[in-house]
Coordinates of C-alpha atoms in Angstrom, one line a residue:
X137 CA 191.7 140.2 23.3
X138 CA 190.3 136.6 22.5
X139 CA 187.1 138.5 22.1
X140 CA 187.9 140.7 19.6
X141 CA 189.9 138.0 17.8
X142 CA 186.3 135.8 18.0
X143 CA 184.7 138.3 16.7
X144 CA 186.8 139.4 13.9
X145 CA 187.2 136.0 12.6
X146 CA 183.5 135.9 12.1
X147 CA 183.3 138.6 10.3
X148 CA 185.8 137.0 8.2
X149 CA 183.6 134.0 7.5
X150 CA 180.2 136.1 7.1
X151 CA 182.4 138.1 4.3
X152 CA 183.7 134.8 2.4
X153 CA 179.9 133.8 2.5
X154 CA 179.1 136.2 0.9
X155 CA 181.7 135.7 -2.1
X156 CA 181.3 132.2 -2.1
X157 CA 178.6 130.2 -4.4
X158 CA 175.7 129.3 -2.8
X159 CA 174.5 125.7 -3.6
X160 CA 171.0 125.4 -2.5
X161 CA 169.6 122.0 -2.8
X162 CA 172.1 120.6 -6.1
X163 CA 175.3 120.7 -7.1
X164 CA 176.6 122.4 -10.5
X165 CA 177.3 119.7 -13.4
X166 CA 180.4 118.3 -13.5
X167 CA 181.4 120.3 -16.5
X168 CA 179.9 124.2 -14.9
X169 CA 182.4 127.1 -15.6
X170 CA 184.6 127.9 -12.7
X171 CA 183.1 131.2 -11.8
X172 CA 186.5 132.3 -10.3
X173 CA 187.4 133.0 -13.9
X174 CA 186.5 135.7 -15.2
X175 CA 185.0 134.6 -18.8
X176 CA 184.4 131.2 -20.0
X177 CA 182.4 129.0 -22.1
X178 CA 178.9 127.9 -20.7
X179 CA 177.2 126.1 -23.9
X180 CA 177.7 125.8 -27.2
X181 CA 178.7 129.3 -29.0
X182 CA 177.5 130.7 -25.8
X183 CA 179.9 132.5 -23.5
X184 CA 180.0 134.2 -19.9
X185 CA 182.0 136.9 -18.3
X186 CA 182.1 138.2 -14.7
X187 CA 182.5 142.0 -13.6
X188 CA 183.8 143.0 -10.3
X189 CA 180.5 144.4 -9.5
X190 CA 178.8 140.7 -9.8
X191 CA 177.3 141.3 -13.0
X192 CA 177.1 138.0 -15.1
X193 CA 176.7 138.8 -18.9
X194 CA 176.2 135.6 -21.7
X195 CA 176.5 136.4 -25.1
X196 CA 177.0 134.2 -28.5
X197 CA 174.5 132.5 -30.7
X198 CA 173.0 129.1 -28.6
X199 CA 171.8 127.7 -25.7
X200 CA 172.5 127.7 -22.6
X201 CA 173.9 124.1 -20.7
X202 CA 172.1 123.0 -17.6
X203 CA 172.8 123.6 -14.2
X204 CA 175.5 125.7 -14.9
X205 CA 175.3 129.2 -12.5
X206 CA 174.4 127.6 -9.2
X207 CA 176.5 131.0 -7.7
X208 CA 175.3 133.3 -4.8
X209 CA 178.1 135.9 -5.6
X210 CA 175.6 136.9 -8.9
X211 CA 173.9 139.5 -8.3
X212 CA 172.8 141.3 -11.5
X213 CA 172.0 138.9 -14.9
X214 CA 172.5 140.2 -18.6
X215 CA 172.1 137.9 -21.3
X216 CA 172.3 139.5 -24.9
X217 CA 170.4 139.1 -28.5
X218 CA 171.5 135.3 -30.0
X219 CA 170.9 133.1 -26.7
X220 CA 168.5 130.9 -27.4
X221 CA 168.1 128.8 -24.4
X222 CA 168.9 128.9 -20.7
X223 CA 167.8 125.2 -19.6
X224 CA 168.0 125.5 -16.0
X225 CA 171.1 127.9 -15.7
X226 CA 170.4 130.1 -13.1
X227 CA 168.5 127.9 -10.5
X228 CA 169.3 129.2 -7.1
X229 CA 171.4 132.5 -7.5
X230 CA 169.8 134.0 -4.8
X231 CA 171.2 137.3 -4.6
X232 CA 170.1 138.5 -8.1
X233 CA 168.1 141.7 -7.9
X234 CA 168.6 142.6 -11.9
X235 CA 167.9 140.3 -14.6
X236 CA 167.9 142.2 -18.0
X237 CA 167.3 139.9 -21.3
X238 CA 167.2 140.9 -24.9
X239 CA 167.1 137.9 -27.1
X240 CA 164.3 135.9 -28.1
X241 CA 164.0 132.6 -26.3
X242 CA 162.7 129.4 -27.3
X243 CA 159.5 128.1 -25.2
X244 CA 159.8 126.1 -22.0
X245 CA 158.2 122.9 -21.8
X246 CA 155.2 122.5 -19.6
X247 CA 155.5 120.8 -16.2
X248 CA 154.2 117.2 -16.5
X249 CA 153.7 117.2 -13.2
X250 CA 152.7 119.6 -10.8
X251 CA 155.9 120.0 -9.1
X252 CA 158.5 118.8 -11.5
X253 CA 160.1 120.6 -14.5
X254 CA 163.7 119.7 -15.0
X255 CA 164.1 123.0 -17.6
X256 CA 163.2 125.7 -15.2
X257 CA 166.1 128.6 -16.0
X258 CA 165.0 130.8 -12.8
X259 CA 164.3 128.4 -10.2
X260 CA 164.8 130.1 -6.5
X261 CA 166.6 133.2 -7.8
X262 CA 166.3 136.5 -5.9
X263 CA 165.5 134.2 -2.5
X264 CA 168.2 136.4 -0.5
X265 CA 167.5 139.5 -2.1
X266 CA 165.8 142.7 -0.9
X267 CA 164.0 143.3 -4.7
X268 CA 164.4 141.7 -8.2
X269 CA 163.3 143.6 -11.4
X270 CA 163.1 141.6 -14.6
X271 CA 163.1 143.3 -17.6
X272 CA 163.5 142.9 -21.4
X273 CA 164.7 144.4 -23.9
X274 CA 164.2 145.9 -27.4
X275 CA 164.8 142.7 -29.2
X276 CA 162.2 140.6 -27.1
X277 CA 159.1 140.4 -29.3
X278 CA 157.9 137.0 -27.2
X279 CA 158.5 136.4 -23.0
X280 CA 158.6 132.6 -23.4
X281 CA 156.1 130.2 -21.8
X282 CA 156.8 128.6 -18.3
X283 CA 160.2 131.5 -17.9
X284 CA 159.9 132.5 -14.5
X285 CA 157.7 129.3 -13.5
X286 CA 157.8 128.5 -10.2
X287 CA 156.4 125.4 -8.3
X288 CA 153.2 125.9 -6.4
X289 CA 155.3 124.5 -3.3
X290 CA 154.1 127.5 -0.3
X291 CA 154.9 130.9 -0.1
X292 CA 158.0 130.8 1.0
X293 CA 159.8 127.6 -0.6
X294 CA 163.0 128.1 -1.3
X295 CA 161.8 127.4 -5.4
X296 CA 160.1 130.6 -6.1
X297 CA 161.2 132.7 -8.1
X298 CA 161.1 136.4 -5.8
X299 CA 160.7 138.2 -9.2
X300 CA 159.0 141.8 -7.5
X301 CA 159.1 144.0 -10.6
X302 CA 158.7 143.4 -14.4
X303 CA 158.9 145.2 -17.6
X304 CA 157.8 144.2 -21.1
X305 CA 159.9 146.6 -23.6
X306 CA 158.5 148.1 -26.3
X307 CA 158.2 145.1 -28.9
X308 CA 157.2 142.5 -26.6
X309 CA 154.0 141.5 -28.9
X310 CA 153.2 138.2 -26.3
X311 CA 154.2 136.9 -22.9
X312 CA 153.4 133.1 -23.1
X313 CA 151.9 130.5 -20.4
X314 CA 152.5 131.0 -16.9
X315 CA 155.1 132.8 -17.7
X316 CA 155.4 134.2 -14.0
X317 CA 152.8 131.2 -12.7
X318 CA 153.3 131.5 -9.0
X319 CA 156.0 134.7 -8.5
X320 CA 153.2 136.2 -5.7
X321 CA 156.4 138.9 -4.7
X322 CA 155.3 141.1 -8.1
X323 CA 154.3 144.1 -7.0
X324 CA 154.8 145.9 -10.6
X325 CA 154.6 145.4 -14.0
X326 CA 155.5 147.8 -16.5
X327 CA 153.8 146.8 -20.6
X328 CA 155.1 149.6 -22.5
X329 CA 153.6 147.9 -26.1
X330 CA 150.0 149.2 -25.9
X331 CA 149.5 145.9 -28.4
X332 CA 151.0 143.1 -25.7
X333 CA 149.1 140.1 -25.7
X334 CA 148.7 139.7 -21.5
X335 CA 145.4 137.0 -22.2
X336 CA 143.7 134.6 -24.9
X337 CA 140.1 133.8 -25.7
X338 CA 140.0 130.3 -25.2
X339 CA 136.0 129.2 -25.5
X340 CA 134.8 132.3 -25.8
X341 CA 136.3 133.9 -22.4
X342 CA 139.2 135.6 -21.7
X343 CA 141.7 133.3 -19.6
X344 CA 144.5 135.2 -18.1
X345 CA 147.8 133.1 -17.2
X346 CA 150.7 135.3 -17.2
X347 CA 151.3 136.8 -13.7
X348 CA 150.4 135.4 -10.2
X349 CA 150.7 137.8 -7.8
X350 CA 149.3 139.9 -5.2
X351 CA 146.4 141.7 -6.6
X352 CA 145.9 143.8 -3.6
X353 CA 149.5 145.1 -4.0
X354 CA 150.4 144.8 -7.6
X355 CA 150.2 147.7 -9.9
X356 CA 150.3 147.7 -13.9
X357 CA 151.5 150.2 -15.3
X358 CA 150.5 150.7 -19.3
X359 CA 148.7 153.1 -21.8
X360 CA 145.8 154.2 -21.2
X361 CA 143.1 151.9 -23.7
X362 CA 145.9 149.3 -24.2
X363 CA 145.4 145.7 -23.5
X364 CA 147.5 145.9 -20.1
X365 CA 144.6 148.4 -18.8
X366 CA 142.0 145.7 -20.3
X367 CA 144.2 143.5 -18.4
X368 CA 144.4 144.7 -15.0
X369 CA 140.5 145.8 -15.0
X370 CA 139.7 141.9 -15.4
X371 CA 142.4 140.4 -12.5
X372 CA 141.3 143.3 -10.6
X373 CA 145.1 145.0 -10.4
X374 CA 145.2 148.6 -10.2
X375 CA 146.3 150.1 -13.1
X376 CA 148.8 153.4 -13.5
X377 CA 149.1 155.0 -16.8
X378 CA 152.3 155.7 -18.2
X379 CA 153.0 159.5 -18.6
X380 CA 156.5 159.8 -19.9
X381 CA 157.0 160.3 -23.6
X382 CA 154.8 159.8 -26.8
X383 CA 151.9 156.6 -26.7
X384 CA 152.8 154.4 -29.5
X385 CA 149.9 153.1 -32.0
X386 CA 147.2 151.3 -29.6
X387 CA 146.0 148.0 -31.2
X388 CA 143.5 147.6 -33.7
X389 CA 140.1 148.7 -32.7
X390 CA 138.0 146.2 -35.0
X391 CA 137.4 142.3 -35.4
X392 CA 138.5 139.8 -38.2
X393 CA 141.5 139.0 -39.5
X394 CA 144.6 142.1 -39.7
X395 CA 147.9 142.4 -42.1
X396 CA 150.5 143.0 -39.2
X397 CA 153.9 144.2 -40.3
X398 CA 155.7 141.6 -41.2
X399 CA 153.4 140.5 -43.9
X400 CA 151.3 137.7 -41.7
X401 CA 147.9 138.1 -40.9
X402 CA 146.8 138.0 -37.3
X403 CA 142.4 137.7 -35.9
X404 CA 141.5 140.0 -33.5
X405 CA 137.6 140.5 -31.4
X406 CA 137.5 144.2 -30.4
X407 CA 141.5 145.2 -30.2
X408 CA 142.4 142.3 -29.0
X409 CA 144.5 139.8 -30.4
X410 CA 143.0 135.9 -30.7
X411 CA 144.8 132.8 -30.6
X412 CA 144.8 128.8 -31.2
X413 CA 141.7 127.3 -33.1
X414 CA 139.4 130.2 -34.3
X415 CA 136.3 130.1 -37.0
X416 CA 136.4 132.6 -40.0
X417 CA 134.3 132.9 -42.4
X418 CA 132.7 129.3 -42.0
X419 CA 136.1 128.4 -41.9
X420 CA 138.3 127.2 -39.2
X421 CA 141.9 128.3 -38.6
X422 CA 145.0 128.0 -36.5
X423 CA 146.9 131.5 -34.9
X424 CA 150.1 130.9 -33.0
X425 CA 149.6 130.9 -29.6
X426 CA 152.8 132.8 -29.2
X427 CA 152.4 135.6 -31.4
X428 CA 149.1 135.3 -33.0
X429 CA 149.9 134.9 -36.6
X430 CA 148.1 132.4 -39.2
X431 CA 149.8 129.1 -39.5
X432 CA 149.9 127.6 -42.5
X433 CA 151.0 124.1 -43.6
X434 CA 151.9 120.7 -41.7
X435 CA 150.5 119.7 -38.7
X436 CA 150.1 121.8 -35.5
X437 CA 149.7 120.1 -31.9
X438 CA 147.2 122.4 -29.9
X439 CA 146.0 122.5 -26.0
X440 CA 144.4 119.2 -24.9
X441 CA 147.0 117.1 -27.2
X442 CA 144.8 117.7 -30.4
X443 CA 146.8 118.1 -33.5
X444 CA 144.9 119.6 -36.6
X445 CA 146.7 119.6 -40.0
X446 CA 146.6 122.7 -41.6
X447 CA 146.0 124.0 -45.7
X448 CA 148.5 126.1 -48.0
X449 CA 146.3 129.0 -47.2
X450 CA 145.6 127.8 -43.4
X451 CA 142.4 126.2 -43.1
X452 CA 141.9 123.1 -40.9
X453 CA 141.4 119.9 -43.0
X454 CA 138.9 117.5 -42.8
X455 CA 138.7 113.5 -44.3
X456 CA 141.9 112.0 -45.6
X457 CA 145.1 114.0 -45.2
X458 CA 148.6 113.6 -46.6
X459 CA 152.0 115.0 -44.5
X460 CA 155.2 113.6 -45.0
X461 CA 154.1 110.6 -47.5
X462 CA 151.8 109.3 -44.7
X463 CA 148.2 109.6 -44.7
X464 CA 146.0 110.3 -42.0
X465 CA 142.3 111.2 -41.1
X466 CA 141.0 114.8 -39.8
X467 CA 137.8 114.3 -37.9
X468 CA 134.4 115.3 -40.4
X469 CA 133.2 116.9 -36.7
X470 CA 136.2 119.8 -35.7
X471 CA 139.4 118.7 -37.4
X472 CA 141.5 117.3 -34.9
X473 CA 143.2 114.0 -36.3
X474 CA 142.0 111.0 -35.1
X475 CA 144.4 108.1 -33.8
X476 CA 144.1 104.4 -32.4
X477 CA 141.6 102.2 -33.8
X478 CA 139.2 102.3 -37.0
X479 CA 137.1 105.2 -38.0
X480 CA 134.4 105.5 -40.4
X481 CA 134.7 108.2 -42.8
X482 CA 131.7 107.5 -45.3
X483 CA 130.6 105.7 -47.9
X484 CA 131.0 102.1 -46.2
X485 CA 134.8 103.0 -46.0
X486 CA 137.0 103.0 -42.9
X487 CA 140.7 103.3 -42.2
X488 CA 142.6 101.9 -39.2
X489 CA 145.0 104.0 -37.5
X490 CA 148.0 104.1 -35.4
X491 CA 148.5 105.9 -32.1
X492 CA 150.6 108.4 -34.0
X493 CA 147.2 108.3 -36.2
X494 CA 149.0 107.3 -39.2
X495 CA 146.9 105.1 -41.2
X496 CA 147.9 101.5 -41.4
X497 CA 144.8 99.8 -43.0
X498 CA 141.7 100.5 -45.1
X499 CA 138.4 98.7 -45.5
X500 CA 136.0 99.9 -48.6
X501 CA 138.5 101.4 -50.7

């Protein structure tokens, strides 16, 4: 009798476990929804609500606050078109094993360290889960930079992501930096745009970055000629074609710059699309290193912590430059804008300039 009483109250325990929020290494913010209610507020303009299945849904216009779903009872994740942001929401729901996202979402910062980013959304999730499938929806046009970033801390740290299946819907024109850096449980990924930007030419070479998985197990799936078969042929994936309904418009086949859609033009080199600083013409220019488009106007910050100020008609400008009522000075050489200390710029003349590179003194005027 004591036995069977033992016995069934751990079963009892094992089953409030389950139910229970699982705090891995933090505690939720002081102010984190009380996920025993069924909807709530969980930012500003942004809202939650709980079915009985464990499926967490945020909709509203906004971003997410941090550190606010530290819960182990989640296990499916549906945020709708208007988020914005998700901080580090999600960090440790270990039991997801859906995460479906349909909005466009603003960029993660890079790491400035290694091991430390304070803003990563989907830190640990999927850790006690058996599979994970990510995928996104109609309204993603970009997967943001740094999303599913996980620190390089060993195989089996309790940070990864366990992401094991993705799909890119049908509009996702870009997947930014690392965007899956270190989820190694991907075993497929699914690009149903035959135009997805999967990899950049950054000196002339193409420099993949988006997923870090397996390649003896992982499998892309695509069209056959798009850039996810380009793709997987480089990183030495296989590749499966898709086979179910019609094959949308492959990419342009030619080089130079192309009139997308929207109006913006975008450079490609044999289909596929270019981006960050690119020569045309005799001419240099800046595309998005999100979406590839021409950026025009104002200054632009670019890899290395160069920042190039950009023409009306986007051309990188060289000499004395005006933004903003302050002046500064584009290098003769490539463009970048020069800071801290004095710089000849012909003629006997020179200019003295801040670390912001503002100028703050002249000599030969």
């Amino acid at each position: 009798m004591k036995k069977r009483i033992l016995s069934l109250l751990l079963a009892a325990l094992a089953a409030l476990a389950l139910c229970a929020p699982a705090l891995a290494s933090g505690e939720p913010a002081a102010d984190a929804p009380d996920l025993t209610a069924r909807t709530g507020s969980c930012g500003k303009g942004v809202s939650y609500s709980i079915s009985d299945d464990g499926t967490l849904t945020i909709s509203g216009q906004g971003r997410i606050d941090e550190n606010v779903f530290f819960s182990g009872s989640i296990t499916k994740l549906v945020i709708e078109p208007g988020v914005t942001y998700l901080a580090s929401a999600f960090e440790r729901c270990s039991r997801l094993t859906s995460i479906f996202i349909d909005s466009d979402l603003d960029d993660i910062p890079a790491p400035s360290l290694p091991n430390d980013n304070p803003s990563l959304p989907f830190e640990g999730v999927g850790q006690r889960s058996a599979s994970l499938t990510v995928t996104f929806g109609s309204h993603v046009t970009h997967v943001p930079s740094y999303l599913f970033y996980s620190p390089d801390a060993g195989e089996f740290s309790e940070t990864r992501a366990m992401v094991t299946e993705v799909v890119l819907g049908p509009n996702v024109r870009s997947v930014g930096e690392n965007a899956f850096c270190n989820c190694t449980a991907i075993r497929n990924v699914t690009v149903q745009n035959p135009s997805c930007q999967l990899y950049t030419y950054q000196g002339g070479s193409l420099e993949p970055n988006t997923f870090f998985g397996d390649e003896a197990k992982a499998v892309i799936h695509g069209w056959p000629g798009s850039t996810a078969e380009t793709y997987a042929k480089f990183m030495g994936y296989a590749f499966r074609p898709l086979e179910t309904g019609p094959q949308p418009t492959a990419a342009p086949q030619k080089d130079g710059l192309v009139t997308g859609g929207d109006g913006r033009q975008y450079l490609y080199s044999g289909g596929v699309m270019l981006h960050g600083l690119h020569t045309v013409g005799g001419a240099d220019y800046y595309f998005s290193v999100q979406d590839g488009h021409l950026m025009k106007g104002g200054i632009v910050r670019a890899g290395g912590g160069l920042r190039y100020f950009l023409g009306s008609d986007g051309r990188v400008a060289r000499g004395l430059v005006t933004d903003g009522g302050k002046q500064y000075y584009a290098s003769a050489k490539d463009g970048h804008l020069m800071s801290g200390g004095w710089a000849r710029i012909g003629g006997g003349r020179q200019v003295q300039l801040d670390g912001s590179g503002v100028v703050i003194a002249k000599k030969g005027f």
